[in-house]
Amino acid sequence: MDELNFTIAKITHEMRNPLTLIHSSLQLIQSTHPEVHDFQFWDQTMQDVDYLTQLLEDLSSYPDDRRFFMCEVDIRELLLSLESSLQPYIQEQGKHFSLHLPAQLPSVFGNPVKLKQAFLNLLKNAFEATDEGGCVSLSARKYLDQLIIRITDDGCGMTPETLAAIFTPFSSGKAGGTGLGLAITRKIIQAHYGMIEVASTPHRGTTFTITLPHL
């Protein structure tokens, strides 16, 4: 484990117990004293604790270089399941999602949980980059011995400076971001012997292209 990963692992270990205790205490206060919701800073306090919890989860995931269980994955079924998972969020946010898949796609060798984590993170980022009524699309196709998967949004796009650092740990182009989501996503894709690339134009949107070898 290199120095950065060792430092991250040490920080997460030290943070986990006190943060869990703080979160439990706040939940207890909330359940026994519902009037606390009237306090003007209560909701913000809970949001800050949720942010720290998410940061801890991201920190915990980033240094994990262990090889995870790999098996044959029906990538078409996995992508279809993403659409179902996203429906409540899409409807609540008033946004649009389109999925373009051929009738058949070859399987990939991978870990279905990790792959789903990677694609959900990319889709979540895409939706967050769009305004109400915004559109996100996902397409997949076979090309030679590769699968090409593209996630495109018509959102705010990114500046060249943001784009250059997008996969750098702790670099985030959005408010409240941990700066680890895309770094973790790239690690997952690379662990599947794949590649991830991004193209973006300010005010015109962003496209992530994932290439995975298929069976």
mmCIF file of N, CA and C in Angstrom, residues 38-153:
data_model
loop_
_atom_site.group_PDB
_atom_site.id
_atom_site.type_symbol
_atom_site.label_atom_id
_atom_site.label_comp_id
_atom_site.label_asym_id
_atom_site.label_seq_id
_atom_site.Cartn_x
_atom_site.Cartn_y
_atom_site.Cartn_z
ATOM 1 N N ASP A 38 -37.432 22.224 14.823
ATOM 2 C CA ASP A 38 -37.704 23.661 14.769
ATOM 3 C C ASP A 38 -36.430 24.493 14.885
ATOM 4 N N PHE A 39 -35.362 23.862 15.329
ATOM 5 C CA PHE A 39 -34.084 24.572 15.435
ATOM 6 C C PHE A 39 -33.560 24.874 14.036
ATOM 7 N N GLN A 40 -33.227 26.118 13.774
ATOM 8 C CA GLN A 40 -32.941 26.535 12.400
ATOM 9 C C GLN A 40 -31.729 25.841 11.780
ATOM 10 N N PHE A 41 -30.816 25.335 12.599
ATOM 11 C CA PHE A 41 -29.619 24.710 12.047
ATOM 12 C C PHE A 41 -29.650 23.183 12.115
ATOM 13 N N TRP A 42 -30.787 22.609 12.545
ATOM 14 C CA TRP A 42 -30.828 21.155 12.713
ATOM 15 C C TRP A 42 -30.678 20.413 11.386
ATOM 16 N N ASP A 43 -31.466 20.811 10.390
ATOM 17 C CA ASP A 43 -31.410 20.115 9.100
ATOM 18 C C ASP A 43 -30.020 20.214 8.495
ATOM 19 N N GLN A 44 -29.394 21.394 8.618
ATOM 20 C CA GLN A 44 -28.052 21.556 8.072
ATOM 21 C C GLN A 44 -27.055 20.674 8.815
ATOM 22 N N THR A 45 -27.236 20.557 10.129
ATOM 23 C CA THR A 45 -26.347 19.694 10.917
ATOM 24 C C THR A 45 -26.453 18.244 10.464
ATOM 25 N N MET A 46 -27.684 17.774 10.252
ATOM 26 C CA MET A 46 -27.884 16.398 9.795
ATOM 27 C C MET A 46 -27.304 16.199 8.402
ATOM 28 N N GLN A 47 -27.447 17.189 7.535
ATOM 29 C CA GLN A 47 -26.870 17.098 6.192
ATOM 30 C C GLN A 47 -25.348 17.033 6.258
ATOM 31 N N ASP A 48 -24.758 17.796 7.181
ATOM 32 C CA ASP A 48 -23.301 17.782 7.323
ATOM 33 C C ASP A 48 -22.813 16.417 7.807
ATOM 34 N N VAL A 49 -23.567 15.803 8.725
ATOM 35 C CA VAL A 49 -23.192 14.464 9.207
ATOM 36 C C VAL A 49 -23.340 13.442 8.081
ATOM 37 N N ASP A 50 -24.397 13.576 7.281
ATOM 38 C CA ASP A 50 -24.573 12.676 6.133
ATOM 39 C C ASP A 50 -23.424 12.833 5.141
ATOM 40 N N TYR A 51 -22.987 14.083 4.951
ATOM 41 C CA TYR A 51 -21.852 14.326 4.049
ATOM 42 C C TYR A 51 -20.585 13.645 4.588
ATOM 43 N N LEU A 52 -20.346 13.780 5.894
ATOM 44 C CA LEU A 52 -19.170 13.147 6.482
ATOM 45 C C LEU A 52 -19.246 11.623 6.370
ATOM 46 N N THR A 53 -20.458 11.087 6.526
ATOM 47 C CA THR A 53 -20.646 9.641 6.384
ATOM 48 C C THR A 53 -20.330 9.192 4.962
ATOM 49 N N GLN A 54 -20.816 9.953 3.975
ATOM 50 C CA GLN A 54 -20.530 9.614 2.581
ATOM 51 C C GLN A 54 -19.042 9.740 2.284
ATOM 52 N N LEU A 55 -18.414 10.781 2.834
ATOM 53 C CA LEU A 55 -16.977 10.957 2.643
ATOM 54 C C LEU A 55 -16.211 9.774 3.221
ATOM 55 N N LEU A 56 -16.638 9.308 4.387
ATOM 56 C CA LEU A 56 -15.972 8.169 5.008
ATOM 57 C C LEU A 56 -16.123 6.916 4.161
ATOM 58 N N GLU A 57 -17.332 6.709 3.607
ATOM 59 C CA GLU A 57 -17.549 5.545 2.744
ATOM 60 C C GLU A 57 -16.658 5.618 1.504
ATOM 61 N N ASP A 58 -16.579 6.810 0.911
ATOM 62 C CA ASP A 58 -15.728 6.985 -0.266
ATOM 63 C C ASP A 58 -14.262 6.782 0.079
ATOM 64 N N LEU A 59 -13.859 7.313 1.224
ATOM 65 C CA LEU A 59 -12.481 7.140 1.663
ATOM 66 C C LEU A 59 -12.163 5.667 1.890
ATOM 67 N N SER A 60 -13.134 4.941 2.469
ATOM 68 C CA SER A 60 -12.915 3.523 2.744
ATOM 69 C C SER A 60 -12.765 2.726 1.464
ATOM 70 N N SER A 61 -13.497 3.124 0.432
ATOM 71 C CA SER A 61 -13.470 2.382 -0.832
ATOM 72 C C SER A 61 -12.210 2.658 -1.636
ATOM 73 N N TYR A 62 -11.687 3.876 -1.538
ATOM 74 C CA TYR A 62 -10.610 4.267 -2.455
ATOM 75 C C TYR A 62 -9.333 3.433 -2.342
ATOM 76 N N PRO A 63 -8.816 3.158 -1.131
ATOM 77 C CA PRO A 63 -7.543 2.422 -1.067
ATOM 78 C C PRO A 63 -7.678 0.922 -1.277
ATOM 79 N N ASP A 64 -8.890 0.425 -1.449
ATOM 80 C CA ASP A 64 -9.093 -1.027 -1.519
ATOM 81 C C ASP A 64 -8.632 -1.564 -2.866
ATOM 82 N N ASP A 65 -7.415 -2.080 -2.882
ATOM 83 C CA ASP A 65 -6.825 -2.608 -4.116
ATOM 84 C C ASP A 65 -6.947 -4.133 -4.210
ATOM 85 N N ARG A 66 -7.716 -4.726 -3.312
ATOM 86 C CA ARG A 66 -7.863 -6.175 -3.368
ATOM 87 C C ARG A 66 -8.631 -6.579 -4.623
ATOM 88 N N ARG A 67 -8.283 -7.712 -5.173
ATOM 89 C CA ARG A 67 -9.013 -8.233 -6.318
ATOM 90 C C ARG A 67 -10.341 -8.773 -5.828
ATOM 91 N N PHE A 68 -11.424 -8.324 -6.405
ATOM 92 C CA PHE A 68 -12.714 -8.809 -5.949
ATOM 93 C C PHE A 68 -13.172 -9.983 -6.810
ATOM 94 N N PHE A 69 -14.197 -10.664 -6.308
ATOM 95 C CA PHE A 69 -14.743 -11.833 -7.001
ATOM 96 C C PHE A 69 -15.223 -11.444 -8.395
ATOM 97 N N MET A 70 -14.833 -12.241 -9.394
ATOM 98 C CA MET A 70 -15.205 -11.973 -10.785
ATOM 99 C C MET A 70 -15.952 -13.177 -11.335
ATOM 100 N N CYS A 71 -16.955 -12.893 -12.147
ATOM 101 C CA CYS A 71 -17.736 -13.960 -12.769
ATOM 102 C C CYS A 71 -18.295 -13.428 -14.095
ATOM 103 N N GLU A 72 -19.021 -14.258 -14.807
ATOM 104 C CA GLU A 72 -19.668 -13.813 -16.032
ATOM 105 C C GLU A 72 -20.850 -12.900 -15.672
ATOM 106 N N VAL A 73 -20.884 -11.723 -16.271
ATOM 107 C CA VAL A 73 -21.921 -10.739 -15.955
ATOM 108 C C VAL A 73 -22.708 -10.419 -17.222
ATOM 109 N N ASP A 74 -24.010 -10.557 -17.144
ATOM 110 C CA ASP A 74 -24.898 -10.159 -18.239
ATOM 111 C C ASP A 74 -25.029 -8.645 -18.190
ATOM 112 N N ILE A 75 -24.231 -7.973 -18.977
ATOM 113 C CA ILE A 75 -24.168 -6.515 -18.897
ATOM 114 C C ILE A 75 -25.474 -5.860 -19.332
ATOM 115 N N ARG A 76 -26.191 -6.486 -20.257
ATOM 116 C CA ARG A 76 -27.470 -5.924 -20.692
ATOM 117 C C ARG A 76 -28.476 -5.926 -19.541
ATOM 118 N N GLU A 77 -28.548 -7.032 -18.806
ATOM 119 C CA GLU A 77 -29.457 -7.113 -17.661
ATOM 120 C C GLU A 77 -29.046 -6.129 -16.576
ATOM 121 N N LEU A 78 -27.743 -5.971 -16.387
ATOM 122 C CA LEU A 78 -27.257 -5.038 -15.373
ATOM 123 C C LEU A 78 -27.671 -3.606 -15.712
ATOM 124 N N LEU A 79 -27.528 -3.221 -16.976
ATOM 125 C CA LEU A 79 -27.898 -1.870 -17.389
ATOM 126 C C LEU A 79 -29.405 -1.655 -17.313
ATOM 127 N N LEU A 80 -30.175 -2.680 -17.644
ATOM 128 C CA LEU A 80 -31.633 -2.574 -17.517
ATOM 129 C C LEU A 80 -32.041 -2.400 -16.061
ATOM 130 N N SER A 81 -31.342 -3.067 -15.156
ATOM 131 C CA SER A 81 -31.664 -2.936 -13.735
ATOM 132 C C SER A 81 -31.370 -1.531 -13.229
ATOM 133 N N LEU A 82 -30.367 -0.880 -13.816
ATOM 134 C CA LEU A 82 -30.073 0.503 -13.446
ATOM 135 C C LEU A 82 -31.246 1.412 -13.759
ATOM 136 N N GLU A 83 -31.854 1.188 -14.916
ATOM 137 C CA GLU A 83 -33.000 2.004 -15.306
ATOM 138 C C GLU A 83 -34.119 1.873 -14.277
ATOM 139 N N SER A 84 -34.396 0.660 -13.822
ATOM 140 C CA SER A 84 -35.438 0.445 -12.821
ATOM 141 C C SER A 84 -35.081 1.122 -11.501
ATOM 142 N N SER A 85 -33.824 1.015 -11.101
ATOM 143 C CA SER A 85 -33.386 1.612 -9.841
ATOM 144 C C SER A 85 -33.509 3.126 -9.854
ATOM 145 N N LEU A 86 -33.319 3.725 -11.020
ATOM 146 C CA LEU A 86 -33.303 5.183 -11.126
ATOM 147 C C LEU A 86 -34.684 5.809 -11.278
ATOM 148 N N GLN A 87 -35.705 5.016 -11.599
ATOM 149 C CA GLN A 87 -37.016 5.583 -11.905
ATOM 150 C C GLN A 87 -37.576 6.496 -10.813
ATOM 151 N N PRO A 88 -37.562 6.088 -9.524
ATOM 152 C CA PRO A 88 -38.091 6.997 -8.498
ATOM 153 C C PRO A 88 -37.357 8.330 -8.454
ATOM 154 N N TYR A 89 -36.024 8.280 -8.562
ATOM 155 C CA TYR A 89 -35.228 9.509 -8.542
ATOM 156 C C TYR A 89 -35.542 10.387 -9.752
ATOM 157 N N ILE A 90 -35.629 9.772 -10.937
ATOM 158 C CA ILE A 90 -35.902 10.522 -12.163
ATOM 159 C C ILE A 90 -37.241 11.236 -12.075
ATOM 160 N N GLN A 91 -38.255 10.530 -11.595
ATOM 161 C CA GLN A 91 -39.580 11.131 -11.491
ATOM 162 C C GLN A 91 -39.613 12.246 -10.458
ATOM 163 N N GLU A 92 -38.942 12.022 -9.338
ATOM 164 C CA GLU A 92 -38.925 13.041 -8.281
ATOM 165 C C GLU A 92 -38.223 14.310 -8.745
ATOM 166 N N GLN A 93 -37.141 14.155 -9.502
ATOM 167 C CA GLN A 93 -36.342 15.302 -9.928
ATOM 168 C C GLN A 93 -36.872 15.954 -11.201
ATOM 169 N N GLY A 94 -37.846 15.326 -11.848
ATOM 170 C CA GLY A 94 -38.388 15.904 -13.071
ATOM 171 C C GLY A 94 -37.388 15.906 -14.221
ATOM 172 N N LYS A 95 -36.659 14.819 -14.353
ATOM 173 C CA LYS A 95 -35.654 14.714 -15.411
ATOM 174 C C LYS A 95 -35.982 13.545 -16.328
ATOM 175 N N HIS A 96 -35.180 13.387 -17.390
ATOM 176 C CA HIS A 96 -35.465 12.375 -18.408
ATOM 177 C C HIS A 96 -34.261 11.470 -18.600
ATOM 178 N N PHE A 97 -34.548 10.180 -18.776
ATOM 179 C CA PHE A 97 -33.486 9.205 -18.983
ATOM 180 C C PHE A 97 -33.856 8.306 -20.150
ATOM 181 N N SER A 98 -32.925 8.113 -21.050
ATOM 182 C CA SER A 98 -33.151 7.209 -22.179
ATOM 183 C C SER A 98 -32.050 6.160 -22.207
ATOM 184 N N LEU A 99 -32.465 4.920 -22.468
ATOM 185 C CA LEU A 99 -31.546 3.792 -22.505
ATOM 186 C C LEU A 99 -31.594 3.173 -23.885
ATOM 187 N N HIS A 100 -30.438 3.049 -24.523
ATOM 188 C CA HIS A 100 -30.362 2.534 -25.891
ATOM 189 C C HIS A 100 -29.467 1.292 -25.909
ATOM 190 N N LEU A 101 -30.115 0.130 -25.984
ATOM 191 C CA LEU A 101 -29.386 -1.127 -25.971
ATOM 192 C C LEU A 101 -29.809 -1.984 -27.150
ATOM 193 N N PRO A 102 -28.872 -2.680 -27.760
ATOM 194 C CA PRO A 102 -29.257 -3.642 -28.803
ATOM 195 C C PRO A 102 -29.970 -4.834 -28.166
ATOM 196 N N ALA A 103 -30.589 -5.635 -28.985
ATOM 197 C CA ALA A 103 -31.336 -6.789 -28.476
ATOM 198 C C ALA A 103 -30.430 -7.780 -27.751
ATOM 199 N N GLN A 104 -29.169 -7.826 -28.161
ATOM 200 C CA GLN A 104 -28.230 -8.736 -27.521
ATOM 201 C C GLN A 104 -26.899 -8.024 -27.298
ATOM 202 N N LEU A 105 -26.293 -8.319 -26.152
ATOM 203 C CA LEU A 105 -24.945 -7.841 -25.850
ATOM 204 C C LEU A 105 -24.170 -9.004 -25.245
ATOM 205 N N PRO A 106 -22.905 -9.158 -25.586
ATOM 206 C CA PRO A 106 -22.117 -10.217 -24.961
ATOM 207 C C PRO A 106 -21.875 -9.913 -23.487
ATOM 208 N N SER A 107 -21.629 -10.949 -22.716
ATOM 209 C CA SER A 107 -21.340 -10.778 -21.291
ATOM 210 C C SER A 107 -19.917 -10.267 -21.094
ATOM 211 N N VAL A 108 -19.651 -9.801 -19.869
ATOM 212 C CA VAL A 108 -18.295 -9.395 -19.504
ATOM 213 C C VAL A 108 -17.858 -10.213 -18.298
ATOM 214 N N PHE A 109 -16.564 -10.248 -18.068
ATOM 215 C CA PHE A 109 -16.013 -10.920 -16.897
ATOM 216 C C PHE A 109 -15.796 -9.851 -15.839
ATOM 217 N N GLY A 110 -16.570 -9.919 -14.745
ATOM 218 C CA GLY A 110 -16.445 -8.853 -13.776
ATOM 219 C C GLY A 110 -17.222 -9.114 -12.510
ATOM 220 N N ASN A 111 -17.311 -8.074 -11.712
ATOM 221 C CA ASN A 111 -18.050 -8.124 -10.462
ATOM 222 C C ASN A 111 -19.305 -7.268 -10.620
ATOM 223 N N PRO A 112 -20.504 -7.870 -10.576
ATOM 224 C CA PRO A 112 -21.723 -7.114 -10.863
ATOM 225 C C PRO A 112 -21.979 -5.978 -9.888
ATOM 226 N N VAL A 113 -21.623 -6.163 -8.614
ATOM 227 C CA VAL A 113 -21.855 -5.112 -7.618
ATOM 228 C C VAL A 113 -20.957 -3.907 -7.901
ATOM 229 N N LYS A 114 -19.684 -4.164 -8.170
ATOM 230 C CA LYS A 114 -18.747 -3.072 -8.437
ATOM 231 C C LYS A 114 -19.087 -2.351 -9.740
ATOM 232 N N LEU A 115 -19.462 -3.121 -10.757
ATOM 233 C CA LEU A 115 -19.835 -2.498 -12.025
ATOM 234 C C LEU A 115 -21.068 -1.618 -11.848
ATOM 235 N N LYS A 116 -22.047 -2.110 -11.098
ATOM 236 C CA LYS A 116 -23.245 -1.313 -10.861
ATOM 237 C C LYS A 116 -22.895 -0.044 -10.091
ATOM 238 N N GLN A 117 -22.001 -0.159 -9.125
ATOM 239 C CA GLN A 117 -21.552 1.015 -8.375
ATOM 240 C C GLN A 117 -20.941 2.052 -9.307
ATOM 241 N N ALA A 118 -20.112 1.605 -10.231
ATOM 242 C CA ALA A 118 -19.451 2.525 -11.151
ATOM 243 C C ALA A 118 -20.460 3.233 -12.058
ATOM 244 N N PHE A 119 -21.380 2.472 -12.641
ATOM 245 C CA PHE A 119 -22.354 3.072 -13.556
ATOM 246 C C PHE A 119 -23.344 3.978 -12.816
ATOM 247 N N LEU A 120 -23.756 3.571 -11.614
ATOM 248 C CA LEU A 120 -24.661 4.424 -10.841
ATOM 249 C C LEU A 120 -23.999 5.742 -10.473
ATOM 250 N N ASN A 121 -22.719 5.683 -10.155
ATOM 251 C CA ASN A 121 -22.007 6.915 -9.815
ATOM 252 C C ASN A 121 -21.955 7.858 -11.016
ATOM 253 N N LEU A 122 -21.670 7.313 -12.189
ATOM 254 C CA LEU A 122 -21.623 8.140 -13.396
ATOM 255 C C LEU A 122 -23.000 8.719 -13.724
ATOM 256 N N LEU A 123 -24.045 7.904 -13.585
ATOM 257 C CA LEU A 123 -25.399 8.381 -13.870
ATOM 258 C C LEU A 123 -25.835 9.424 -12.848
ATOM 259 N N LYS A 124 -25.507 9.211 -11.589
ATOM 260 C CA LYS A 124 -25.846 10.181 -10.547
ATOM 261 C C LYS A 124 -25.182 11.517 -10.839
ATOM 262 N N ASN A 125 -23.915 11.486 -11.198
ATOM 263 C CA ASN A 125 -23.213 12.722 -11.545
ATOM 264 C C ASN A 125 -23.853 13.405 -12.750
ATOM 265 N N ALA A 126 -24.258 12.600 -13.732
ATOM 266 C CA ALA A 126 -24.866 13.159 -14.939
ATOM 267 C C ALA A 126 -26.175 13.879 -14.603
ATOM 268 N N PHE A 127 -27.008 13.238 -13.788
ATOM 269 C CA PHE A 127 -28.272 13.869 -13.417
ATOM 270 C C PHE A 127 -28.044 15.134 -12.594
ATOM 271 N N GLU A 128 -27.065 15.100 -11.700
ATOM 272 C CA GLU A 128 -26.789 16.264 -10.864
ATOM 273 C C GLU A 128 -26.261 17.439 -11.680
ATOM 274 N N ALA A 129 -25.704 17.144 -12.840
ATOM 275 C CA ALA A 129 -25.177 18.212 -13.700
ATOM 276 C C ALA A 129 -26.256 18.897 -14.524
ATOM 277 N N THR A 130 -27.470 18.319 -14.534
ATOM 278 C CA THR A 130 -28.549 18.865 -15.356
ATOM 279 C C THR A 130 -29.555 19.625 -14.502
ATOM 280 N N ASP A 131 -30.236 20.561 -15.131
ATOM 281 C CA ASP A 131 -31.317 21.283 -14.469
ATOM 282 C C ASP A 131 -32.607 20.473 -14.571
ATOM 283 N N GLU A 132 -33.673 20.972 -13.964
ATOM 284 C CA GLU A 132 -34.969 20.314 -14.075
ATOM 285 C C GLU A 132 -35.358 20.198 -15.549
ATOM 286 N N GLY A 133 -35.819 19.014 -15.934
ATOM 287 C CA GLY A 133 -36.142 18.766 -17.337
ATOM 288 C C GLY A 133 -34.949 18.311 -18.149
ATOM 289 N N GLY A 134 -33.787 18.195 -17.511
ATOM 290 C CA GLY A 134 -32.582 17.778 -18.218
ATOM 291 C C GLY A 134 -32.638 16.340 -18.669
ATOM 292 N N CYS A 135 -31.765 15.997 -19.592
ATOM 293 C CA CYS A 135 -31.773 14.659 -20.202
ATOM 294 C C CYS A 135 -30.429 13.959 -20.003
ATOM 295 N N VAL A 136 -30.521 12.689 -19.686
ATOM 296 C CA VAL A 136 -29.348 11.825 -19.585
ATOM 297 C C VAL A 136 -29.626 10.578 -20.413
ATOM 298 N N SER A 137 -28.637 10.120 -21.140
ATOM 299 C CA SER A 137 -28.815 8.908 -21.936
ATOM 300 C C SER A 137 -27.666 7.940 -21.689
ATOM 301 N N LEU A 138 -27.974 6.664 -21.832
ATOM 302 C CA LEU A 138 -26.967 5.619 -21.732
ATOM 303 C C LEU A 138 -27.124 4.713 -22.939
ATOM 304 N N SER A 139 -26.031 4.449 -23.619
ATOM 305 C CA SER A 139 -26.056 3.558 -24.770
ATOM 306 C C SER A 139 -24.925 2.550 -24.663
ATOM 307 N N ALA A 140 -25.120 1.397 -25.277
ATOM 308 C CA ALA A 140 -24.086 0.360 -25.276
ATOM 309 C C ALA A 140 -24.079 -0.338 -26.625
ATOM 310 N N ARG A 141 -22.895 -0.714 -27.071
ATOM 311 C CA ARG A 141 -22.782 -1.445 -28.326
ATOM 312 C C ARG A 141 -21.512 -2.287 -28.295
ATOM 313 N N LYS A 142 -21.497 -3.295 -29.123
ATOM 314 C CA LYS A 142 -20.329 -4.158 -29.275
ATOM 315 C C LYS A 142 -19.485 -3.640 -30.422
ATOM 316 N N TYR A 143 -18.177 -3.582 -30.195
ATOM 317 C CA TYR A 143 -17.254 -3.216 -31.266
ATOM 318 C C TYR A 143 -16.025 -4.114 -31.159
ATOM 319 N N LEU A 144 -15.886 -5.022 -32.124
ATOM 320 C CA LEU A 144 -14.813 -6.011 -32.106
ATOM 321 C C LEU A 144 -14.867 -6.794 -30.793
ATOM 322 N N ASP A 145 -13.786 -6.773 -30.012
ATOM 323 C CA ASP A 145 -13.786 -7.538 -28.766
ATOM 324 C C ASP A 145 -14.070 -6.651 -27.558
ATOM 325 N N GLN A 146 -14.680 -5.503 -27.806
ATOM 326 C CA GLN A 146 -14.954 -4.554 -26.734
ATOM 327 C C GLN A 146 -16.438 -4.201 -26.664
ATOM 328 N N LEU A 147 -16.879 -3.788 -25.471
ATOM 329 C CA LEU A 147 -18.169 -3.140 -25.302
ATOM 330 C C LEU A 147 -17.924 -1.654 -25.092
ATOM 331 N N ILE A 148 -18.662 -0.840 -25.815
ATOM 332 C CA ILE A 148 -18.554 0.610 -25.689
ATOM 333 C C ILE A 148 -19.834 1.112 -25.021
ATOM 334 N N ILE A 149 -19.697 1.701 -23.855
ATOM 335 C CA ILE A 149 -20.846 2.204 -23.094
ATOM 336 C C ILE A 149 -20.666 3.706 -22.917
ATOM 337 N N ARG A 150 -21.685 4.458 -23.313
ATOM 338 C CA ARG A 150 -21.600 5.926 -23.217
ATOM 339 C C ARG A 150 -22.726 6.467 -22.340
ATOM 340 N N ILE A 151 -22.364 7.382 -21.466
ATOM 341 C CA ILE A 151 -23.321 8.096 -20.621
ATOM 342 C C ILE A 151 -23.190 9.577 -20.936
ATOM 343 N N THR A 152 -24.273 10.163 -21.431
ATOM 344 C CA THR A 152 -24.248 11.542 -21.916
ATOM 345 C C THR A 152 -25.318 12.369 -21.216
ATOM 346 N N ASP A 153 -24.977 13.594 -20.856
ATOM 347 C CA ASP A 153 -25.970 14.513 -20.291
ATOM 348 C C ASP A 153 -25.916 15.844 -21.037
#
